[in-house]
Short mmCIF file of C-alpha atoms and ligand atoms in Angstrom, two decimals:
data_model
loop_
_atom_site.label_atom_id
_atom_site.label_comp_id
_atom_site.label_asym_id
_atom_site.label_seq_id
_atom_site.Cartn_x
_atom_site.Cartn_y
_atom_site.Cartn_z
CA MET U 1 -15.29 -3.29 21.40
CA LYS U 2 -18.81 -4.64 20.22
CA PRO U 3 -19.28 -7.85 19.07
CA GLY U 4 -19.74 -8.79 15.64
CA ILE U 5 -19.35 -11.13 12.62
CA LEU U 6 -16.72 -10.78 9.90
CA VAL U 7 -18.27 -11.73 6.52
CA ILE U 8 -15.58 -12.42 3.93
CA PHE U 9 -16.67 -12.70 0.52
CA GLY U 10 -14.01 -14.37 -1.56
CA ALA U 11 -13.24 -16.84 1.27
CA SER U 12 -11.63 -19.52 -0.69
CA GLY U 13 -9.35 -17.05 -2.17
CA ASP U 14 -5.41 -16.27 -1.62
CA LEU U 15 -6.13 -13.35 0.60
CA THR U 16 -8.35 -14.89 3.03
CA TYR U 17 -5.66 -17.84 3.48
CA ARG U 18 -2.63 -15.88 3.62
CA LYS U 19 -3.39 -12.57 5.09
CA LEU U 20 -7.13 -12.29 6.55
CA ILE U 21 -7.52 -15.48 8.63
CA PRO U 22 -3.77 -15.61 10.13
CA SER U 23 -4.15 -12.02 10.90
CA LEU U 24 -7.51 -12.74 12.86
CA TYR U 25 -5.62 -15.54 14.52
CA ASP U 26 -2.88 -13.22 15.54
CA LEU U 27 -5.36 -10.84 16.96
CA PHE U 28 -7.04 -13.89 18.91
CA CYS U 29 -3.78 -14.97 20.36
CA GLN U 30 -3.19 -11.54 21.78
CA GLY U 31 -6.78 -11.25 23.17
CA GLN U 32 -7.89 -8.55 20.73
CA LEU U 33 -10.96 -10.02 19.26
CA PRO U 34 -14.27 -9.28 20.70
CA ASP U 35 -15.56 -11.80 23.34
CA CYS U 36 -18.36 -12.64 20.76
CA PHE U 37 -17.14 -12.96 17.70
CA CYS U 38 -17.11 -14.92 14.53
CA VAL U 39 -16.10 -15.16 10.77
CA LEU U 40 -18.52 -16.26 7.97
CA GLY U 41 -16.75 -17.30 4.91
CA VAL U 42 -18.48 -16.78 1.69
CA ALA U 43 -17.45 -17.92 -1.82
CA ARG U 44 -18.73 -20.31 -4.97
CA SER U 45 -16.72 -23.21 -3.87
CA GLU U 46 -18.55 -26.09 -2.18
CA MET U 47 -16.81 -26.37 1.38
CA SER U 48 -18.21 -27.71 4.94
CA ASP U 49 -17.40 -25.62 7.72
CA GLU U 50 -15.06 -28.38 8.78
CA SER U 51 -13.02 -28.41 5.31
CA PHE U 52 -12.91 -24.33 5.71
CA ARG U 53 -11.32 -24.91 8.69
CA GLU U 54 -8.96 -27.20 7.89
CA LYS U 55 -7.81 -24.92 4.84
CA MET U 56 -7.35 -22.02 7.34
CA ARG U 57 -5.41 -24.02 9.77
CA GLU U 58 -2.67 -24.45 6.86
CA GLY U 59 -3.02 -20.85 6.24
CA VAL U 60 -2.64 -19.88 9.85
CA LYS U 61 0.55 -22.16 10.08
CA SER U 62 2.09 -20.66 7.26
CA PHE U 63 1.52 -16.91 7.60
CA SER U 64 0.79 -16.28 11.25
CA LEU U 65 3.39 -14.15 12.99
CA LYS U 66 2.19 -15.50 16.33
CA GLU U 67 2.90 -19.11 17.60
CA SER U 68 0.64 -21.55 15.57
CA LYS U 69 2.33 -24.90 16.97
CA ASN U 70 -0.11 -24.60 19.90
CA THR U 71 -2.70 -26.69 18.41
CA GLU U 72 -5.25 -26.28 21.42
CA LYS U 73 -5.22 -22.39 20.80
CA LEU U 74 -5.52 -22.81 16.92
CA ASP U 75 -8.21 -25.33 17.40
CA GLU U 76 -10.01 -22.93 19.64
CA PHE U 77 -9.68 -20.20 16.96
CA LEU U 78 -10.90 -22.32 14.20
CA LYS U 79 -14.44 -22.95 15.85
CA LEU U 80 -15.16 -19.33 14.94
CA LEU U 81 -14.89 -20.06 11.28
CA HIS U 82 -18.02 -20.71 9.44
CA TYR U 83 -18.54 -21.13 5.82
CA LEU U 84 -21.42 -20.78 3.38
CA PRO U 85 -21.41 -21.67 -0.36
CA ILE U 86 -23.11 -19.22 -2.66
CA ASP U 87 -23.07 -18.02 -6.12
CA THR U 88 -22.36 -14.24 -5.53
CA ALA U 89 -23.54 -12.88 -8.59
CA VAL U 90 -27.02 -14.20 -8.05
CA LYS U 91 -29.42 -11.94 -5.87
CA GLU U 92 -31.67 -14.38 -4.40
CA GLU U 93 -28.67 -16.15 -2.75
CA TYR U 94 -28.00 -13.64 -0.31
CA GLU U 95 -31.16 -14.65 1.62
CA LYS U 96 -29.08 -17.71 2.49
CA VAL U 97 -26.66 -15.14 3.90
CA LYS U 98 -29.22 -13.41 6.04
CA ILE U 99 -30.56 -16.56 7.09
CA LYS U 100 -26.99 -17.62 8.09
CA LEU U 101 -26.16 -14.48 9.72
CA GLU U 102 -29.19 -14.60 11.98
CA ALA U 103 -28.70 -18.03 13.04
CA LEU U 104 -24.91 -17.12 13.75
CA ASP U 105 -26.31 -14.19 15.80
CA GLY U 106 -28.13 -16.29 17.98
CA GLN U 107 -25.20 -19.05 18.33
CA CYS U 108 -22.25 -16.36 18.87
CA LYS U 109 -24.10 -13.40 20.36
CA THR U 110 -23.11 -11.12 17.84
CA GLY U 111 -25.95 -8.71 18.04
CA GLY U 112 -26.58 -8.13 14.36
CA ASN U 113 -23.17 -6.29 13.80
CA TYR U 114 -21.47 -7.49 10.58
CA LEU U 115 -18.51 -6.26 8.92
CA PHE U 116 -18.39 -7.30 5.22
CA TYR U 117 -14.99 -7.63 3.62
CA LEU U 118 -15.02 -8.04 -0.15
CA SER U 119 -11.86 -9.88 -1.26
CA THR U 120 -13.43 -10.84 -4.62
CA PRO U 121 -12.36 -10.00 -8.08
CA PRO U 122 -13.62 -6.32 -8.55
CA SER U 123 -16.27 -7.47 -11.14
CA LEU U 124 -18.20 -8.06 -7.98
CA TYR U 125 -17.53 -4.74 -6.18
CA GLU U 126 -20.90 -3.20 -7.32
CA THR U 127 -22.79 -6.55 -7.15
CA ILE U 128 -22.05 -7.61 -3.63
CA PRO U 129 -23.23 -4.35 -1.88
CA THR U 130 -26.11 -4.01 -4.05
CA PHE U 131 -27.65 -7.53 -2.93
CA LEU U 132 -26.38 -6.90 0.27
CA SER U 133 -28.84 -3.80 0.40
CA ALA U 134 -31.68 -5.67 -1.21
CA TYR U 135 -31.85 -7.95 1.77
CA LYS U 136 -31.48 -4.82 3.81
CA LEU U 137 -28.01 -6.23 5.09
CA ASN U 138 -26.66 -2.67 4.72
CA LYS U 139 -29.08 -1.04 7.50
CA GLN U 140 -27.63 0.19 10.62
CA GLU U 141 -30.64 0.24 12.93
CA ASN U 142 -30.98 0.21 16.66
CA GLY U 143 -27.36 0.79 17.43
CA VAL U 144 -25.96 -2.23 15.24
CA TYR U 145 -23.02 -1.65 12.72
CA ARG U 146 -23.01 -2.74 9.18
CA ARG U 147 -19.59 -1.71 7.56
CA LEU U 148 -18.19 -2.89 3.96
CA ILE U 149 -14.24 -3.17 3.83
CA ILE U 150 -13.47 -3.03 0.15
CA GLU U 151 -10.00 -4.05 -1.48
CA LYS U 152 -8.33 -2.22 -4.30
CA PRO U 153 -8.53 -1.42 -7.17
CA PHE U 154 -11.10 1.28 -6.47
CA GLY U 155 -11.69 1.55 -10.06
CA TYR U 156 -9.64 1.53 -13.19
CA ASP U 157 -9.52 5.07 -14.12
CA ILE U 158 -11.23 8.25 -12.67
CA GLU U 159 -14.53 7.54 -14.35
CA THR U 160 -14.75 4.11 -12.98
CA ALA U 161 -13.72 5.20 -9.68
CA VAL U 162 -16.58 7.77 -9.63
CA HIS U 163 -19.12 5.20 -10.76
CA LEU U 164 -17.62 2.63 -8.12
CA ASN U 165 -18.18 5.25 -5.30
CA LYS U 166 -21.49 6.03 -6.33
CA VAL U 167 -22.69 2.40 -6.47
CA LEU U 168 -21.10 1.81 -3.21
CA ARG U 169 -22.76 5.01 -1.70
CA ASP U 170 -26.24 4.24 -3.18
CA HIS U 171 -26.13 1.20 -0.53
CA PHE U 172 -23.64 2.17 2.25
CA HIS U 173 -23.00 5.65 3.93
CA GLU U 174 -19.64 6.86 3.41
CA ASP U 175 -18.96 6.35 7.07
CA GLN U 176 -19.77 2.74 6.74
CA ILE U 177 -17.17 2.22 3.79
CA TYR U 178 -13.75 1.08 4.58
CA ARG U 179 -11.46 1.18 1.47
CA ILE U 180 -8.26 -0.55 2.58
CA ASP U 181 -4.71 0.12 1.35
CA HIS U 182 -2.58 -2.05 3.19
CA TYR U 183 0.36 0.26 3.11
CA LEU U 184 -1.54 2.52 5.89
CA GLY U 185 -1.43 -0.58 8.28
CA LYS U 186 2.19 -0.82 8.05
CA GLU U 187 3.53 0.29 11.59
CA THR U 188 6.44 2.68 10.34
CA VAL U 189 3.94 4.37 7.74
CA GLN U 190 1.92 5.48 11.09
CA ASN U 191 4.98 6.38 12.63
CA MET U 192 5.45 9.23 10.14
CA LEU U 193 2.86 10.94 11.92
CA VAL U 194 4.57 10.35 15.25
CA LEU U 195 7.92 11.27 13.89
CA ARG U 196 6.76 14.68 12.29
CA PHE U 197 4.11 15.79 15.05
CA GLY U 198 5.44 14.38 17.99
CA ASN U 199 8.82 15.68 17.84
CA GLY U 200 10.04 19.24 18.29
CA ILE U 201 13.21 18.75 16.02
CA PHE U 202 11.68 17.40 12.52
CA GLU U 203 8.53 19.39 11.83
CA PRO U 204 10.46 23.03 11.82
CA LEU U 205 12.47 21.83 9.18
CA TRP U 206 9.82 19.96 7.15
CA ASN U 207 9.35 22.26 4.51
CA ARG U 208 10.66 24.11 1.26
CA ASN U 209 13.45 26.17 3.29
CA TYR U 210 15.22 23.07 4.35
CA ILE U 211 14.21 20.07 2.08
CA HIS U 212 15.87 19.89 -1.17
CA HIS U 213 13.76 16.91 -2.40
CA VAL U 214 11.69 13.93 -1.27
CA GLU U 215 12.32 10.44 -2.83
CA ILE U 216 9.81 7.44 -2.12
CA THR U 217 10.85 3.95 -3.30
CA ALA U 218 9.01 0.83 -3.10
CA ALA U 219 11.37 -1.75 -4.94
CA GLU U 220 10.34 -5.53 -5.09
CA SER U 221 12.68 -8.29 -6.10
CA ILE U 222 9.58 -10.68 -7.20
CA GLY U 223 8.16 -10.49 -10.48
CA VAL U 224 4.62 -10.98 -11.20
CA GLU U 225 4.44 -14.55 -10.11
CA ASP U 226 1.06 -15.96 -10.97
CA ARG U 227 -0.73 -12.75 -11.41
CA GLY U 228 0.39 -12.18 -14.77
CA GLY U 229 -3.30 -11.97 -15.88
CA TYR U 230 -4.32 -9.24 -13.33
CA TYR U 231 -1.09 -7.21 -13.40
CA ASP U 232 -1.03 -6.93 -17.52
CA ASN U 233 -4.41 -5.05 -17.15
CA SER U 234 -3.17 -3.08 -14.26
CA GLY U 235 0.91 -1.97 -14.35
CA ALA U 236 2.59 -0.51 -11.86
CA MET U 237 0.95 2.72 -11.97
CA ARG U 238 -2.33 1.42 -11.08
CA ASP U 239 -1.03 -1.22 -8.92
CA MET U 240 1.41 0.58 -6.71
CA ILE U 241 1.34 4.45 -7.56
CA GLN U 242 -2.33 5.27 -7.55
CA ASN U 243 -2.83 4.03 -4.08
CA HIS U 244 0.31 2.75 -1.87
CA LEU U 245 2.92 5.28 -2.86
CA LEU U 246 0.41 8.29 -3.13
CA GLN U 247 -0.87 7.40 0.49
CA LEU U 248 2.96 7.57 1.43
CA VAL U 249 3.05 11.06 -0.18
CA GLY U 250 0.20 12.09 1.81
CA PHE U 251 1.53 11.16 5.24
CA THR U 252 4.89 12.75 4.31
CA ALA U 253 3.44 15.94 2.91
CA MET U 254 0.46 16.62 5.04
CA GLU U 255 -0.38 19.57 7.36
CA PRO U 256 -0.40 18.83 10.95
CA PRO U 257 -4.12 17.61 11.39
CA SER U 258 -5.53 19.42 14.38
CA ILE U 259 -6.40 16.13 16.28
CA VAL U 260 -5.51 12.63 15.71
CA GLU U 261 -8.79 11.54 14.53
CA ALA U 262 -10.17 10.16 11.20
CA THR U 263 -11.83 13.20 9.46
CA SER U 264 -9.15 15.57 10.56
CA ILE U 265 -6.19 13.21 9.24
CA ARG U 266 -8.08 12.51 6.08
CA ASN U 267 -8.87 16.07 5.32
CA GLU U 268 -5.06 16.85 5.61
CA VAL U 269 -4.14 13.97 3.09
CA LEU U 270 -6.98 15.05 0.72
CA LYS U 271 -5.58 18.39 0.65
CA VAL U 272 -1.86 17.37 -0.36
CA PHE U 273 -3.60 15.49 -3.37
CA GLN U 274 -5.65 18.16 -4.17
CA ALA U 275 -2.55 20.37 -4.47
CA LEU U 276 -0.28 17.82 -6.67
CA ARG U 277 0.38 19.77 -9.87
CA PRO U 278 -1.03 17.73 -12.74
CA ILE U 279 1.29 16.44 -15.25
CA LYS U 280 -0.26 17.28 -18.69
CA GLU U 281 -0.59 14.59 -21.33
CA GLU U 282 2.19 16.23 -23.32
CA GLU U 283 4.57 16.52 -20.34
CA VAL U 284 4.33 12.84 -19.31
CA ASP U 285 7.55 11.91 -21.06
CA GLN U 286 9.43 14.61 -19.17
CA TYR U 287 8.25 13.58 -15.90
CA VAL U 288 7.29 9.89 -16.02
CA ILE U 289 9.71 6.89 -16.92
CA ARG U 290 8.05 3.61 -17.48
CA GLY U 291 9.90 0.40 -17.76
CA GLN U 292 9.59 -3.37 -18.39
CA TYR U 293 11.77 -6.02 -17.12
CA GLY U 294 13.46 -8.27 -19.63
CA SER U 295 15.09 -11.40 -18.77
CA SER U 296 18.44 -11.83 -17.14
CA HIS U 297 20.81 -14.17 -15.08
CA ILE U 298 20.65 -13.40 -11.31
CA ARG U 299 23.49 -14.92 -9.47
CA GLY U 300 23.95 -17.38 -12.33
CA GLU U 301 20.04 -18.38 -12.36
CA TYR U 302 17.96 -17.16 -15.37
CA LYS U 303 14.98 -15.06 -14.58
CA GLU U 304 12.37 -14.93 -17.31
CA GLY U 305 11.41 -11.43 -18.56
CA TYR U 306 7.87 -10.21 -17.80
CA ARG U 307 6.63 -10.88 -21.36
CA GLU U 308 7.54 -14.53 -20.71
CA GLU U 309 5.54 -14.66 -17.59
CA LYS U 310 2.20 -16.49 -17.48
CA GLY U 311 -0.96 -14.70 -18.67
CA VAL U 312 1.27 -12.12 -20.17
CA PRO U 313 0.95 -11.54 -23.87
CA GLU U 314 4.31 -11.63 -25.93
CA ASP U 315 3.81 -7.95 -27.26
CA SER U 316 2.48 -6.16 -23.67
CA ARG U 317 3.61 -2.69 -23.12
CA THR U 318 2.56 -2.88 -19.34
CA GLU U 319 4.98 -1.20 -17.22
CA THR U 320 6.56 -3.06 -14.38
CA PHE U 321 8.65 0.05 -13.70
CA VAL U 322 7.85 3.82 -12.90
CA ALA U 323 9.65 6.70 -11.94
CA MET U 324 8.37 10.06 -11.78
CA LYS U 325 9.05 13.43 -10.64
CA PHE U 326 6.12 16.07 -9.71
CA PHE U 327 5.52 18.88 -7.45
CA ILE U 328 2.93 19.77 -4.51
CA ASP U 329 1.66 23.21 -5.23
CA ASN U 330 1.37 24.60 -1.93
CA TRP U 331 2.80 26.99 0.70
CA ARG U 332 5.05 24.34 2.34
CA TRP U 333 6.23 22.38 -0.40
CA GLY U 334 6.37 25.10 -3.33
CA GLY U 335 9.38 24.27 -5.75
CA VAL U 336 10.35 21.20 -3.84
CA PRO U 337 10.47 18.04 -6.23
CA PHE U 338 8.94 14.79 -5.03
CA TYR U 339 10.30 11.52 -6.73
CA LEU U 340 8.48 8.04 -6.87
CA ARG U 341 10.06 5.11 -7.97
CA THR U 342 8.63 1.66 -8.00
CA GLY U 343 9.21 -1.72 -9.72
CA LYS U 344 8.89 -5.44 -9.85
CA ARG U 345 12.05 -7.56 -10.21
CA LEU U 346 14.58 -4.95 -9.07
CA PRO U 347 17.72 -5.88 -7.02
CA THR U 348 15.84 -6.28 -3.56
CA ARG U 349 12.76 -5.67 -1.38
CA VAL U 350 12.70 -2.25 0.05
CA THR U 351 10.24 0.47 0.67
CA GLU U 352 11.66 3.90 2.16
CA ILE U 353 11.11 7.69 2.19
CA VAL U 354 14.02 9.57 1.91
CA ILE U 355 13.94 13.13 2.86
CA HIS U 356 16.90 15.15 1.58
CA PHE U 357 17.94 18.25 3.24
CA LYS U 358 19.47 21.21 1.66
CA GLU U 359 23.10 21.68 1.75
CA THR U 360 24.65 24.29 4.03
CA PRO U 361 24.55 28.06 2.86
CA HIS U 362 28.28 27.76 2.36
CA ARG U 363 30.77 25.07 2.12
CA LEU U 364 33.11 25.41 4.68
CA PHE U 365 34.65 22.26 5.00
CA ALA U 366 34.45 21.26 1.03
CA ASP U 367 37.62 19.50 -0.28
CA PRO U 368 38.19 20.61 -3.84
CA THR U 369 39.83 17.63 -4.69
CA LYS U 370 36.99 15.19 -3.20
CA PRO U 371 33.36 14.86 -4.54
CA VAL U 372 30.93 17.01 -2.70
CA ASN U 373 29.64 15.27 0.47
CA PRO U 374 25.89 14.42 -0.07
CA ASN U 375 23.18 16.33 1.99
CA ASN U 376 21.64 15.39 4.91
CA GLN U 377 19.13 12.33 4.62
CA LEU U 378 16.54 11.18 6.84
CA VAL U 379 15.58 7.70 5.58
CA ILE U 380 12.16 6.39 6.99
CA ARG U 381 12.49 2.59 6.39
CA ILE U 382 8.87 1.10 5.94
CA GLN U 383 10.22 -2.28 5.34
CA PRO U 384 11.97 -4.48 5.58
CA ASP U 385 13.80 -3.83 8.83
CA GLU U 386 11.65 -0.89 9.82
CA GLY U 387 13.19 1.92 11.30
CA ILE U 388 14.89 5.42 10.91
CA LEU U 389 18.05 6.43 9.55
CA MET U 390 19.77 9.69 9.88
CA LYS U 391 22.62 10.79 7.68
CA PHE U 392 24.87 13.57 8.52
CA GLY U 393 28.55 14.53 7.98
CA LEU U 394 31.09 14.48 10.84
CA LYS U 395 34.62 15.03 11.30
CA MET U 396 37.07 12.39 10.77
CA PRO U 397 39.74 12.18 13.83
CA GLY U 398 43.09 13.64 13.20
CA ALA U 399 44.55 16.69 11.52
CA GLY U 400 42.29 18.94 9.28
CA PHE U 401 38.60 18.96 9.09
CA GLU U 402 37.85 16.00 6.68
CA VAL U 403 34.26 15.45 6.78
CA ASN U 404 32.48 12.02 6.21
CA THR U 405 29.05 10.96 6.13
CA VAL U 406 27.97 8.78 9.43
CA ASN U 407 24.69 7.29 10.32
CA MET U 408 22.46 7.35 13.45
CA ASP U 409 20.41 4.22 12.77
CA PHE U 410 17.22 2.89 14.74
CA HIS U 411 15.81 -0.48 13.96
CA TYR U 412 12.27 -1.52 15.47
CA SER U 413 13.96 -4.79 16.04
CA ASN U 414 16.38 -3.28 18.69
CA LEU U 415 13.38 -3.06 21.01
CA SER U 416 13.18 -6.01 22.74
CA ASP U 417 9.62 -7.21 23.31
CA VAL U 418 7.95 -5.19 20.61
CA TYR U 419 5.93 -7.10 18.32
CA VAL U 420 5.11 -5.26 15.19
CA PRO U 421 1.93 -6.45 14.23
CA SER U 422 1.05 -7.08 10.41
CA ALA U 423 -0.89 -4.41 8.62
CA TYR U 424 -3.86 -6.49 8.27
CA GLU U 425 -4.13 -6.97 11.86
CA ARG U 426 -3.93 -3.31 12.47
CA LEU U 427 -6.56 -2.51 9.61
CA LEU U 428 -8.89 -5.36 10.72
CA LEU U 429 -9.09 -4.45 14.40
CA ASP U 430 -9.59 -0.78 13.41
CA ALA U 431 -12.64 -1.68 10.96
CA MET U 432 -14.24 -3.79 14.00
CA MET U 433 -13.85 -0.65 16.18
CA GLY U 434 -15.21 1.49 13.72
CA ASP U 435 -12.03 3.84 13.29
CA PRO U 436 -11.35 4.41 9.39
CA THR U 437 -8.46 6.80 10.14
CA LEU U 438 -6.13 4.55 8.21
CA TYR U 439 -8.65 3.66 5.47
CA ILE U 440 -8.84 5.90 2.37
CA ARG U 441 -12.08 8.24 1.85
CA GLY U 442 -13.89 8.04 -1.28
CA ASP U 443 -12.83 11.80 -2.28
CA ALA U 444 -9.16 10.87 -1.80
CA VAL U 445 -9.49 8.10 -4.18
CA GLU U 446 -10.96 10.52 -6.67
CA ALA U 447 -8.23 12.90 -6.23
CA ALA U 448 -5.51 10.48 -6.51
CA TRP U 449 -7.03 9.21 -9.99
CA ASN U 450 -7.36 12.58 -10.98
CA PHE U 451 -3.47 13.07 -10.67
CA VAL U 452 -2.81 9.61 -12.27
CA ASN U 453 -5.34 9.93 -15.23
CA PRO U 454 -3.45 11.86 -17.62
CA ILE U 455 -0.37 9.60 -17.30
CA GLN U 456 -2.21 6.86 -18.35
CA LYS U 457 -3.94 8.35 -21.07
CA ALA U 458 -0.97 9.84 -22.49
CA TRP U 459 0.54 6.42 -22.49
CA LYS U 460 -2.61 4.88 -23.84
CA ASN U 461 -2.62 7.62 -26.60
CA ASN U 462 0.90 8.01 -27.55
CA PRO U 463 2.84 4.91 -28.57
CA ASP U 464 5.81 7.13 -29.07
CA ILE U 465 6.46 7.27 -25.25
CA PRO U 466 8.82 4.49 -24.89
CA VAL U 467 8.52 1.51 -22.70
CA TYR U 468 12.13 1.07 -21.58
CA GLY U 469 13.62 -2.57 -20.94
CA TYR U 470 15.73 -3.14 -17.88
CA PRO U 471 17.34 -6.61 -17.00
CA ALA U 472 15.62 -8.26 -13.92
CA GLY U 473 17.70 -7.52 -10.84
CA THR U 474 18.76 -4.14 -11.71
CA TRP U 475 17.49 -0.86 -10.56
CA GLY U 476 15.12 0.12 -13.64
CA PRO U 477 15.92 1.98 -16.87
CA GLU U 478 19.13 4.20 -16.60
CA ASN U 479 16.71 6.90 -18.33
CA ALA U 480 15.17 7.10 -14.79
CA ASP U 481 18.24 8.82 -13.44
CA ASN U 482 18.02 11.68 -15.64
CA LEU U 483 14.69 12.55 -13.67
CA ILE U 484 16.78 13.31 -10.55
CA SER U 485 19.23 15.97 -11.97
CA GLY U 486 22.25 17.90 -10.63
CA ALA U 487 25.54 16.28 -10.05
CA THR U 488 25.42 15.42 -6.17
CA HIS U 489 21.72 14.10 -6.44
CA THR U 490 21.00 10.58 -7.48
CA TRP U 491 18.43 7.85 -6.45
CA ARG U 492 19.40 6.18 -3.32
CA TYR U 493 20.57 2.68 -4.16
CA PRO U 494 20.18 0.37 -0.91
CA CYS U 495 21.96 -2.34 -2.80
CA LYS U 496 23.68 -2.89 -6.18
CA ASN U 497 22.37 -4.41 -9.54
CA LEU U 498 22.04 -8.19 -9.03
CA ALA U 499 21.88 -9.06 -12.72
CA ASP U 500 25.25 -10.12 -13.98
CA ASP U 501 24.75 -9.98 -17.75
CA GLY U 502 21.97 -7.71 -18.44
CA VAL U 503 22.05 -4.75 -21.04
CA TYR U 504 19.99 -1.74 -20.87
CA CYS U 505 17.41 -1.72 -23.97
CA GLU U 506 14.28 0.06 -25.33
CA LEU U 507 11.32 -2.07 -26.01
C1 BG6 T 1 -0.01 -5.00 -3.44
C2 BG6 T 1 0.18 -5.19 -5.15
O1 BG6 T 1 -1.13 -4.08 -3.54
O2 BG6 T 1 0.76 -4.56 -3.16
C3 BG6 T 1 1.28 -5.95 -5.37
O3 BG6 T 1 -0.95 -5.45 -5.75
C4 BG6 T 1 2.47 -5.67 -4.30
O4 BG6 T 1 1.69 -5.95 -6.90
C5 BG6 T 1 2.10 -5.47 -2.90
O5 BG6 T 1 3.45 -6.75 -4.47
C6 BG6 T 1 3.39 -5.10 -2.41
O6 BG6 T 1 2.90 -5.14 -0.88
P1 BG6 T 1 4.08 -4.94 0.10
O7 BG6 T 1 3.31 -4.94 1.42
O8 BG6 T 1 4.76 -6.17 -0.10
O9 BG6 T 1 5.09 -3.95 -0.21
#
């Protein structure tokens, strides 16, 4: 791997403290950082190298997955960190960045290779690349690399996303831009490709002939915590569906790429997004249910409702829950419904993709006195407890042919000595190596916004579309159940409601 400097804008923020630096430390412990490497943290706060390092020491101790009690190792790592306070909104300040980087190049032998990481509020996403370019810090000449990693949100809607892409591409070539979606860094998400395209048994069934429907859930038990201000302007559709969940749809539904390589894989994801059947503004209430958590008691403890959270207006109509149904209009998926569900303050934290297979053509073993056995399911558990679960019917021992559902359950944790790296570890390493496979291309961002936009518009323009309430600790508004119709089909509930005195209500 080439040597290089990782320049983190927004270095005094939470992401740097909780994710970026601890992940770099984990890479360092595994010997995966380049031999010549250092980090330059850039932010407004006044800090010396030393105070930055001490702050990051705490971050590593709290959030690194690798042993951090080894003080010597940690001291050695912290020496790689440097800090520069500047006002990132002022063009002339970037001269300081340039001078500092040249000095570090001399000191760390990093050869002018820079990876800029924008971990700042989105209001700086246009400013920083523009000013970097003003000082030619974007120029890849004589074999050096200059790359830009950018965190979501990539725009607020289709118009702003197109505009942001344009500004970024005015200064950086698309190949230099790495748009991060940390879900793609999750081990089990990448494993989707191997599960599907590295096995003879699944792929032949992976289509409309054998699959009844696909269900993807990303549930969180936490509320909005201290992010009320940000979240209220975003909501679950922008925060989770437009990016993370649609990426999961992309990996679940894509055609086999011709080779395992960035362009090939990203082309296939884009094709899925282009085939999403648009939900028209006037159809939104039939296909999309939004909800907002209200207060409740969970195991006797009072949990605040969303509108009571810090930074959230008392009359907010921002959704903290979305359930939706849609179709992918292509050869493989014609007629197969896809269901997505995400929310805050649900009973548990779980992200999973469930492939529901069709039932047998004839119910040979059905007992008319019993409920119909659920169809075969393949559950891909993204988190926690990464793994894969296959559910199928088996004869119960004894007389007759009583069929019960049994599980074949693989847990990554069963593999001894296997370390599952964090998403940021994987993604940072890929960006340093110049591999954008697990980063989102600009055209895919726009295609995802195109799908989401009419829904956002309908919600904004039509106050009659309800925001259903749900008590914290439950699986969201009951209306979400109506999306999945048919006696034998419901959402999969990995655990029961936790709220003990909640009532469903409509806001
Ligand atoms: C972030 C969202 O992108 O993803 C958060 O902004 C959400 O609201 C988080 O909590 C979920 O990530 P994970 O990895 O915990 O599922």
